[in-house]
Amino acid sequence: MPTLTFIEHNGTEHHVHGDIGQSVMQAATFASVPGIPADCGGACACATCHCYVDEAWVGRLPEAEGSESDMLDYAFERRDTSRLTCQLWITAEMDGLVLRLPESQF
Amino acid sequence: MSLASVVIVGAGQAGFQVAASLRQEGYDGRITLIGDEPGLPYQRPPLSKAYLLGKISEPNLLFRSAEFFMAQRIDLVHDKATAIDRLNRRVLLAGGGVASYDHLVLATGAHNRPLPVPGAHHSGVFGIKTKADADALAPLAKAARNVVVVGAGFIGLEFAAVAAALGANVHVLELGDRPMARAVSREMSELFRTAHEGWGVHFDFLQGLASIEGDNGRACAVVTSDGRRLPADLVVFGIGVIPNAQIATEAGLEIENGVKVDTYLLTSDPQISALGDVACFPCLHNGEQPTRLESVQNAVDQARTLAARLVGKPTPYSALPWFWTDQGDLKLQIAGLSAGYDSSVLLGSPQAQQLSVLCFRGGQLVAVESCNRVGDHMAARKILARPARLSAAEAAAPGFDLKAWEAANRD
Ligand SMILES: Cc1cc2nc3c(=O)[nH]c(=O)nc-3n(C[C@H](O)[C@H](O)[C@H](O)COP(=O)(O)OP(=O)(O)OC[C@H]3O[C@@H](n4cnc5c(N)ncnc54)[C@H](O)[C@@H]3O)c2cc1C
Ligand code: FES
């Protein structure tokens, strides 16, 4: 089971076990990581599951595709490392992935 | 005025969100969440699409894990509320229990309008509302050869796309003259009609259902209102919903196309609020007309407004309505309410299945429908959240770009 680390804006860390084939958003919400409202439940329709992928992981994940990237333009403070976590599907290779939460999702 | 106990009836999208948002707002009293469906609260949108295709597994429908409800002290009660005793401020449960409240929240949603035709009771005839519906439907959808869908609304069309992808012959009966006629513009209907036909879906417009024929209790054919017999081993209907307002009606609350609430989501009893699919509210984005919406956005945003009020931060509900539906590889997103629009401007190209329809009423932008143009939709949500100043003439100018306009007109 890959373990993911979510770091809240205030620095609080959450270590979360994810299932392969589950989205990163689902793993976070099941583990009650705060700050990911995920209003649309993973339909890539709300941009409130936004996280920053740790620099060390850039290039090791599949790229954001068209609609995810378009949505991200409207996420709170998009950066190069921004992702919508409902569009990131957990694989064995993601063990140890670190994600940082934005200050706000709105 | 701190409330010792909030009771929420209905553990769906809105009821769950009220409970979660109350804790997020720092509410420390008792929260009782009463739901008549088994299991933990879950989301409905995938039921008519990704879940049926096996793209989302069962645990991933849930909003949160069991631990969340324990840690947040949300008391989840699996029972049906049968009556509201307003005098004694308590809710009576089918199992014989009672739940006493200082404030009661009605989040009972809506049920599918039943098919009013002979034969509707046969097995193999489905509405899609609950996980139980989808679980019973999924294996039949995979095996079905001839599927008849009654009603070309969102859910009917989502299912039609699924059934076509699973290899069935799909026939859609619709009383109106185009798909999603009550909800979207003619141009958008046309794009979706063409796309569905491309997936092999056959439409019969201006056509109702007369009856369903059975063979040993199983649906085997339907008869259309003009008397044709269509083979059908599976019939799925989506012909609208009826708000679950019975206990509210019996308790004497004001009813008007659902439970009537004011702009603070309060019913005619100051100790009872209502929200989500069951509530009819004066919508600021619809000229303050009584409006009942069926969408995730509406349930979630109303829940946040309501939770804030219950902890002493009242604000009128004012969120912009938005909606999405996924059909095949098309994502339709709607921002705002287009009711009564009188002119429109099109962006993009229907042939490329990328289209936005900007709807104006009296010169004012009131809604934007977008198919596979996510950027337009998100820009529209920003633009429409405030009194919109975009004119139809501006939008119709060659080379107009909604995202660029939004970026240039932020203040
Ligand atoms: C198949 C399907 C697909 C959808 N797709 C989309 C979509 O793509 N996009 C979108 O925006 N919206 C979609 N929706 C709409 C969205 O899911 C609803 O608007 C939303 O769930 C409404 O939330 P609610 O809490 O008001 O009602 P619900 O989620 O329906 O919850 C109400 C709950 O209350 C329970 N209940 C009722 N009466 C009682 C009682 N007396 N005692 C105890 N419990 C009771 C019900 O059983 C139910 O569990 C879809 C809906 C369905 C059914
Ligand atoms: S949960 Fe809505 S976009 Fe990810």
XYZ file of C-alpha atoms and ligand atoms in Angstrom:
574
model
C 0.000 0.000 0.000
C 1.669 3.255 -1.060
C 1.992 5.865 1.668
C 1.387 9.489 0.744
C 2.255 12.536 2.811
C 0.023 15.600 2.809
C 1.386 18.773 4.387
C -1.191 21.367 5.390
C -0.459 25.030 4.825
C 0.297 25.387 8.545
C 2.876 22.592 8.336
C 0.829 19.758 9.870
C 1.749 16.461 8.209
C -0.615 13.586 7.457
C 0.684 10.168 6.426
C -1.998 8.378 4.466
C -2.235 4.870 3.052
C -3.669 4.867 -0.442
C -5.075 2.009 -2.495
C -3.742 1.411 -5.962
C -6.335 2.628 -8.453
C -7.810 5.096 -5.972
C -7.360 8.801 -6.608
C -5.053 10.819 -4.387
C -8.088 12.959 -3.455
C -10.033 9.897 -2.320
C -7.152 8.659 -0.196
C -6.902 12.089 1.441
C -10.594 12.549 2.149
C -10.954 9.001 3.541
C -8.113 9.761 5.899
C -9.884 13.012 6.862
C -7.034 15.261 5.695
C -8.535 18.730 6.173
C -8.518 21.391 3.474
C -9.611 19.268 0.507
C -13.361 19.884 0.145
C -13.459 18.102 -3.243
C -16.914 19.527 -3.872
C -17.611 17.630 -7.090
C -16.457 14.305 -5.675
C -13.780 13.775 -8.294
C -15.564 14.732 -11.510
C -12.888 17.295 -12.415
C -15.553 19.984 -12.151
C -14.697 22.083 -9.094
C -10.908 22.598 -8.617
C -11.224 22.278 -4.817
C -8.905 19.244 -4.564
C -5.865 21.289 -5.566
C -2.426 20.402 -4.128
C 1.200 21.191 -4.951
C 3.352 18.187 -5.768
C 6.677 18.280 -3.928
C 9.513 19.460 -6.213
C 11.280 16.111 -5.855
C 8.337 14.430 -7.567
C 7.990 16.726 -10.532
C 8.533 14.683 -13.688
C 7.764 11.386 -11.951
C 4.003 11.694 -12.345
C 1.865 11.602 -15.474
C 1.235 15.107 -16.825
C -1.991 16.994 -16.150
C -4.234 16.511 -19.186
C -6.402 19.069 -20.982
C -9.383 19.608 -18.730
C -7.383 19.241 -15.518
C -4.987 21.882 -16.731
C -7.830 24.181 -17.791
C -9.450 23.784 -14.372
C -6.161 24.496 -12.626
C -6.043 27.923 -14.231
C -8.893 28.761 -11.874
C -7.584 26.996 -8.787
C -6.364 29.168 -5.918
C -2.763 30.268 -6.728
C -1.780 27.841 -9.445
C 1.930 27.011 -9.656
C 3.936 24.804 -12.015
C 3.604 21.987 -9.474
C -0.194 22.295 -9.139
C -2.381 19.240 -9.598
C -6.011 18.335 -9.081
C -5.639 15.330 -6.816
C -8.873 13.724 -8.041
C -7.158 13.263 -11.408
C -4.022 11.618 -9.990
C -4.490 7.849 -9.736
C -2.385 6.052 -7.153
C 0.218 3.594 -8.444
C 2.838 1.531 -6.613
C 5.492 3.998 -7.811
C 3.827 6.798 -5.848
C 4.907 5.375 -2.494
C 6.415 8.277 -0.583
C 4.737 11.010 -2.670
C 4.614 14.360 -0.859
C 1.855 16.894 -1.541
C 1.429 20.342 -0.050
C -1.954 21.961 0.432
C -2.606 25.491 -0.788
C -3.567 28.157 1.727
C -7.149 27.983 0.495
C -9.186 26.073 -2.091
C -11.431 28.977 -3.055
C -27.736 31.220 21.209
C -25.750 28.065 21.164
C -27.728 25.025 20.070
C -27.258 21.893 22.141
C -28.546 19.544 19.465
C -28.908 19.647 15.689
C -30.839 16.818 14.033
C -30.468 16.349 10.289
C -32.968 14.190 8.403
C -31.489 12.771 5.207
C -27.878 11.590 5.009
C -27.235 12.400 1.351
C -25.090 15.110 -0.234
C -26.692 18.001 1.663
C -27.214 16.275 5.018
C -23.646 14.969 5.115
C -22.261 18.391 4.192
C -24.267 20.193 6.893
C -22.846 17.820 9.507
C -19.265 18.150 8.234
C -19.495 21.934 7.856
C -20.980 22.359 11.347
C -17.875 20.747 12.836
C -15.631 22.763 10.549
C -17.354 25.887 11.849
C -16.483 24.795 15.366
C -19.961 23.655 16.412
C -19.552 21.590 19.548
C -23.074 20.319 20.297
C -24.743 17.065 19.309
C -25.152 16.220 15.650
C -27.578 13.444 14.726
C -27.628 12.497 11.049
C -30.625 10.309 10.229
C -30.630 8.447 6.922
C -32.861 5.673 5.624
C -30.280 4.204 3.241
C -27.827 1.532 4.421
C -24.116 2.218 4.814
C -22.161 5.455 4.975
C -23.214 8.616 3.094
C -22.157 8.523 -0.549
C -22.279 10.657 -3.677
C -24.835 10.032 -6.421
C -23.333 11.490 -9.628
C -21.209 8.421 -10.515
C -24.248 6.124 -10.151
C -25.489 6.880 -13.657
C -22.045 7.003 -15.260
C -18.566 6.014 -13.955
C -19.869 3.569 -11.309
C -21.930 1.623 -13.865
C -18.891 1.369 -16.106
C -16.806 0.058 -13.190
C -14.528 3.114 -13.322
C -15.249 3.952 -9.681
C -15.364 1.212 -7.081
C -17.897 1.100 -4.301
C -15.729 2.427 -1.427
C -14.791 5.401 -3.568
C -18.404 6.576 -3.687
C -18.255 7.368 0.023
C -17.706 10.944 1.181
C -15.714 9.881 4.243
C -14.694 6.807 6.216
C -16.465 5.473 9.323
C -13.619 6.896 11.431
C -14.504 10.405 10.276
C -18.026 10.161 11.681
C -16.667 8.874 14.988
C -13.876 11.401 15.265
C -16.212 14.257 14.359
C -18.906 12.984 16.750
C -21.518 12.778 14.034
C -24.104 10.301 15.221
C -25.233 8.437 12.107
C -28.631 6.810 12.650
C -29.954 4.372 10.054
C -33.680 4.879 10.268
C -36.551 6.632 8.566
C -38.035 9.778 10.056
C -41.797 9.345 10.003
C -43.035 12.529 11.679
C -41.961 15.863 13.111
C -43.419 16.751 16.498
C -42.891 20.506 16.343
C -44.467 21.199 19.707
C -41.999 18.987 21.546
C -39.172 19.535 19.068
C -38.530 15.946 18.238
C -38.482 13.653 15.241
C -40.177 10.264 15.373
C -38.426 7.334 13.756
C -39.853 4.260 12.057
C -37.864 2.030 14.416
C -39.730 3.511 17.382
C -36.990 5.902 18.516
C -37.150 9.667 18.810
C -34.541 12.368 18.222
C -34.906 15.633 20.116
C -33.665 18.800 18.465
C -32.974 22.425 19.153
C -32.707 22.843 15.402
C -33.939 20.470 12.720
C -32.523 20.304 9.203
C -34.534 18.679 6.424
C -32.224 17.268 3.752
C -34.512 14.544 2.464
C -33.828 15.023 -1.254
C -36.294 13.823 -3.864
C -37.491 10.542 -5.345
C -37.922 9.601 -8.969
C -41.284 10.366 -10.519
C -42.647 6.864 -11.221
C -43.533 5.727 -14.729
C -47.297 6.148 -15.019
C -47.869 3.264 -17.430
C -49.086 -0.343 -17.279
C -46.208 -2.761 -16.813
C -43.977 -0.336 -14.911
C -43.742 -2.885 -12.082
C -41.938 -5.505 -14.202
C -38.408 -6.388 -13.250
C -35.865 -4.857 -15.583
C -37.464 -1.397 -15.215
C -35.275 1.090 -13.373
C -35.009 4.636 -12.163
C -31.537 5.560 -10.889
C -31.461 7.267 -7.518
C -29.652 5.120 -5.009
C -26.576 2.928 -4.867
C -28.971 0.001 -4.489
C -30.560 0.974 -7.842
C -27.150 1.152 -9.525
C -25.989 -2.143 -7.988
C -29.087 -3.909 -9.289
C -28.832 -2.201 -12.674
C -25.100 -2.666 -13.379
C -25.102 -6.410 -14.239
C -28.252 -6.023 -16.368
C -26.760 -3.072 -18.228
C -23.707 -5.159 -19.107
C -25.853 -8.013 -20.406
C -28.635 -6.012 -22.083
C -29.099 -6.151 -25.836
C -32.020 -3.774 -26.258
C -32.262 -0.833 -23.906
C -35.090 1.692 -23.887
C -34.460 4.958 -22.040
C -37.544 6.998 -21.151
C -36.777 10.706 -20.887
C -33.849 12.520 -22.515
C -32.881 14.480 -19.403
C -29.452 14.419 -17.798
C -29.715 11.061 -16.072
C -31.433 9.333 -18.998
C -28.757 10.554 -21.399
C -25.901 9.691 -19.060
C -27.265 6.179 -18.903
C -27.878 6.058 -22.671
C -24.187 6.855 -23.229
C -23.174 4.132 -20.759
C -25.472 1.536 -22.328
C -24.222 2.374 -25.828
C -20.616 2.068 -24.630
C -21.484 -1.349 -23.171
C -22.677 -2.428 -26.608
C -26.473 -2.330 -26.331
C -28.937 -1.014 -28.893
C -30.230 2.106 -27.187
C -33.549 3.747 -27.968
C -34.511 6.994 -26.196
C -38.152 8.090 -25.975
C -38.656 11.775 -25.243
C -41.865 13.828 -25.110
C -40.047 17.023 -26.040
C -38.525 17.780 -29.421
C -34.873 17.660 -28.347
C -32.580 16.323 -25.597
C -32.351 18.193 -22.271
C -34.932 20.649 -23.623
C -35.843 22.110 -20.260
C -32.249 22.725 -19.255
C -30.140 23.769 -22.239
C -30.236 25.816 -25.410
C -31.267 24.413 -28.762
C -27.664 24.602 -29.994
C -26.374 22.551 -27.082
C -29.191 20.021 -27.484
C -28.229 19.643 -31.116
C -24.572 18.972 -30.284
C -25.567 16.260 -27.802
C -28.125 14.726 -30.160
C -25.480 14.407 -32.858
C -22.936 12.976 -30.431
C -25.341 10.378 -29.040
C -26.364 9.350 -32.537
C -22.676 8.920 -33.302
C -22.454 6.494 -30.371
C -25.345 4.539 -31.868
C -28.181 5.925 -29.724
C -31.524 6.211 -31.516
C -33.875 9.055 -30.532
C -37.651 9.147 -30.786
C -38.738 12.729 -30.040
C -42.315 13.888 -29.365
C -42.891 10.321 -28.317
C -44.176 8.931 -25.047
C -44.366 5.506 -23.511
C -47.756 3.752 -23.507
C -46.926 0.515 -21.718
C -44.271 -2.025 -20.862
C -44.817 -5.648 -21.820
C -43.561 -8.439 -19.639
C -42.600 -12.034 -20.062
C -42.832 -13.957 -16.777
C -42.625 -10.693 -14.850
C -39.580 -9.419 -16.755
C -39.777 -6.478 -19.137
C -39.409 -7.653 -22.734
C -40.772 -4.779 -24.831
C -42.254 -1.307 -24.658
C -45.139 0.157 -26.625
C -44.772 3.790 -27.702
C -47.661 6.278 -27.624
C -48.006 5.950 -31.399
C -48.415 2.203 -30.991
C -45.046 0.802 -32.020
C -43.576 -2.142 -30.147
C -39.864 -1.923 -29.352
C -37.995 -4.895 -27.887
C -36.476 -4.015 -24.512
C -34.735 -6.263 -22.033
C -33.953 -3.198 -19.945
C -35.964 -0.011 -19.440
C -34.417 2.956 -17.626
C -36.485 6.041 -16.926
C -35.572 9.548 -15.855
C -38.710 11.676 -16.055
C -38.115 14.068 -13.204
C -38.307 13.889 -9.438
C -40.727 14.629 -6.619
C -39.336 16.323 -3.490
C -39.462 14.179 -0.318
C -41.605 16.702 1.537
C -44.130 14.378 3.142
C -43.074 14.744 6.778
C -42.762 18.506 6.297
C -46.247 18.693 4.770
C -47.764 16.628 7.552
C -46.067 18.827 10.137
C -47.780 21.851 8.579
C -44.682 23.548 7.158
C -45.216 25.779 4.148
C -44.827 23.807 0.933
C -44.286 25.182 -2.551
C -42.651 22.815 -5.040
C -40.829 21.264 -2.076
C -40.254 22.713 1.363
C -40.468 26.476 1.125
C -37.528 28.323 2.680
C -36.435 31.947 2.849
C -33.125 33.307 1.659
C -31.525 32.011 4.907
C -32.868 28.505 4.139
C -35.266 28.728 7.052
C -38.720 27.115 6.739
C -41.930 28.648 8.088
C -40.866 27.238 11.496
C -37.832 29.134 12.868
C -36.506 25.908 14.434
C -36.471 24.059 11.098
C -34.314 24.618 8.012
C -34.339 22.807 4.682
C -31.863 22.563 1.808
C -30.778 20.607 -1.228
C -33.135 18.873 -3.649
C -36.113 19.143 -1.273
C -35.928 22.906 -0.714
C -37.481 25.683 -2.783
C -35.667 28.975 -2.153
C -35.761 32.530 -3.524
C -32.797 32.359 -5.893
C -30.808 35.579 -6.259
C -29.545 34.352 -9.630
C -33.096 33.774 -10.837
C -34.697 37.133 -10.048
C -35.483 35.887 -6.506
C -38.054 33.524 -7.983
C -38.877 30.424 -5.916
C -36.373 27.921 -7.270
C -35.665 24.271 -6.530
C -32.403 22.954 -7.906
C -31.078 19.418 -8.121
C -27.318 19.635 -8.119
C -24.271 18.857 -6.054
C -23.250 22.533 -6.011
C -26.633 23.558 -4.634
C -26.541 20.930 -1.865
C -22.939 21.702 -0.869
C -23.076 25.495 -0.959
C -26.440 25.634 0.812
C -25.027 23.327 3.492
C -22.128 25.699 4.105
C -24.431 28.731 4.336
C -26.737 26.867 6.705
C -23.952 25.553 8.961
C -22.543 29.069 9.265
C -25.953 30.412 10.294
C -26.364 27.713 12.927
C -23.139 28.849 14.598
C -24.282 32.466 14.580
C -22.983 33.722 11.229
C -26.125 34.272 9.151
C -25.779 35.288 5.516
C -28.350 35.072 2.731
C -27.704 32.175 0.371
C -26.273 33.711 -2.779
C -23.953 31.172 -4.441
C -23.968 30.980 -8.216
C -25.640 27.765 -9.424
C -23.407 25.489 -11.469
C -23.788 21.972 -12.754
C -22.058 19.310 -14.774
C -23.057 16.144 -16.606
C -20.691 13.619 -18.217
C -21.972 11.773 -21.283
C -19.474 9.618 -23.138
C -16.442 11.820 -23.731
C -18.488 15.003 -23.460
C -18.541 17.140 -20.349
C -21.369 19.647 -20.244
C -21.018 22.362 -17.636
C -23.550 25.054 -16.903
C -22.911 28.216 -14.910
C -25.897 30.343 -13.909
C -29.569 29.802 -14.783
C -30.703 30.438 -18.340
C -34.471 30.530 -17.642
C -36.141 32.986 -20.007
C -32.984 34.003 -21.889
C -33.713 35.946 -25.059
C -30.453 35.991 -27.002
C -27.267 33.988 -27.193
C -23.725 34.092 -28.514
C -21.856 30.931 -29.508
C -18.148 30.366 -28.968
C -16.224 27.436 -30.425
C -17.489 24.867 -32.868
C -20.258 22.293 -32.531
C -18.532 20.148 -35.192
C -15.451 19.915 -32.997
C -17.768 19.177 -30.017
C -16.378 22.204 -28.237
C -19.068 24.779 -27.744
C -20.025 27.483 -25.280
C -23.429 29.141 -25.437
C -23.582 32.506 -23.667
C -27.191 33.222 -22.682
C -28.383 36.807 -22.236
C -31.652 38.070 -20.789
C -32.529 41.710 -21.292
C -28.925 42.395 -22.313
C -27.543 40.790 -19.144
C -25.425 37.623 -19.221
C -27.347 35.072 -17.115
C -25.821 31.699 -17.971
C -23.069 29.980 -19.912
C -23.350 26.389 -21.137
C -20.058 24.785 -22.106
C -19.309 21.469 -23.740
C -15.680 20.380 -23.406
C -14.650 24.007 -22.787
C -13.707 23.867 -19.146
C -11.880 27.182 -19.251
C -14.987 29.004 -20.491
C -17.037 27.412 -17.728
C -14.654 28.418 -14.976
C -14.337 31.945 -16.384
C -18.132 32.151 -16.556
C -18.411 31.177 -12.912
C -16.157 34.083 -11.996
C -17.975 36.512 -14.273
C -21.492 35.509 -13.189
C -20.699 35.531 -9.480
C -20.939 39.324 -9.680
C -23.377 41.467 -11.648
C -22.105 40.655 -15.134
C -21.067 43.508 -17.385
C -20.280 41.522 -20.506
C -22.513 42.632 -23.372
C -23.740 40.385 -26.166
C -22.154 42.725 -28.739
C -18.775 42.408 -27.050
C -19.052 38.627 -26.857
C -20.060 38.395 -30.509
C -16.982 40.292 -31.739
C -14.620 38.159 -33.854
C -11.879 36.514 -31.811
C -13.656 37.091 -28.480
C -12.151 34.952 -25.693
C -14.129 34.487 -22.461
C -11.114 33.561 -20.335
C -9.181 36.599 -21.523
C -12.191 38.866 -20.891
C -12.541 37.523 -17.377
C -8.837 38.035 -16.674
C -8.990 41.617 -17.990
C -12.134 42.513 -16.052
C -11.309 41.314 -12.541
C -11.443 44.026 -9.958
C -27.994 9.246 -10.716
C -27.739 10.681 -10.373
C -26.756 11.396 -11.035
C -26.503 12.719 -10.718
N -25.518 13.393 -11.382
C -25.246 14.677 -11.058
C -24.205 15.390 -11.701
O -23.530 14.874 -12.597
N -23.958 16.665 -11.327
C -24.676 17.276 -10.336
O -24.415 18.439 -10.007
N -25.680 16.635 -9.715
C -25.982 15.352 -10.044
N -26.995 14.692 -9.399
C -27.803 15.420 -8.415
C -27.226 15.378 -7.006
O -26.729 14.107 -6.674
C -28.312 15.798 -6.031
O -28.736 17.103 -6.350
C -27.850 15.754 -4.583
O -27.561 14.443 -4.190
C -28.906 16.353 -3.673
O -28.536 16.209 -2.338
P -29.651 16.064 -1.210
O -28.906 15.789 0.048
O -30.596 17.174 -1.282
O -30.461 14.747 -1.614
P -29.947 13.258 -1.640
O -28.500 13.195 -1.928
O -30.881 12.547 -2.529
O -30.130 12.746 -0.134
C -31.378 12.646 0.513
C -31.319 11.473 1.474
O -32.376 11.554 2.414
C -32.937 10.275 2.604
N -34.288 10.442 3.167
C -35.387 10.929 2.540
N -36.442 10.954 3.400
C -35.989 10.476 4.576
C -36.603 10.250 5.850
N -37.894 10.548 6.059
N -35.847 9.741 6.865
C -34.531 9.455 6.651
N -33.898 9.647 5.475
C -34.620 10.150 4.450
C -32.895 9.695 1.212
O -33.044 8.299 1.208
C -31.490 10.127 0.765
O -30.533 9.232 1.236
C -27.272 13.358 -9.710
C -28.282 12.648 -9.047
C -28.521 11.320 -9.368
C -29.611 10.580 -8.650
S -12.758 16.976 -6.653
Fe -13.638 18.438 -7.953
S -12.056 18.811 -9.376
Fe -11.186 17.336 -8.064
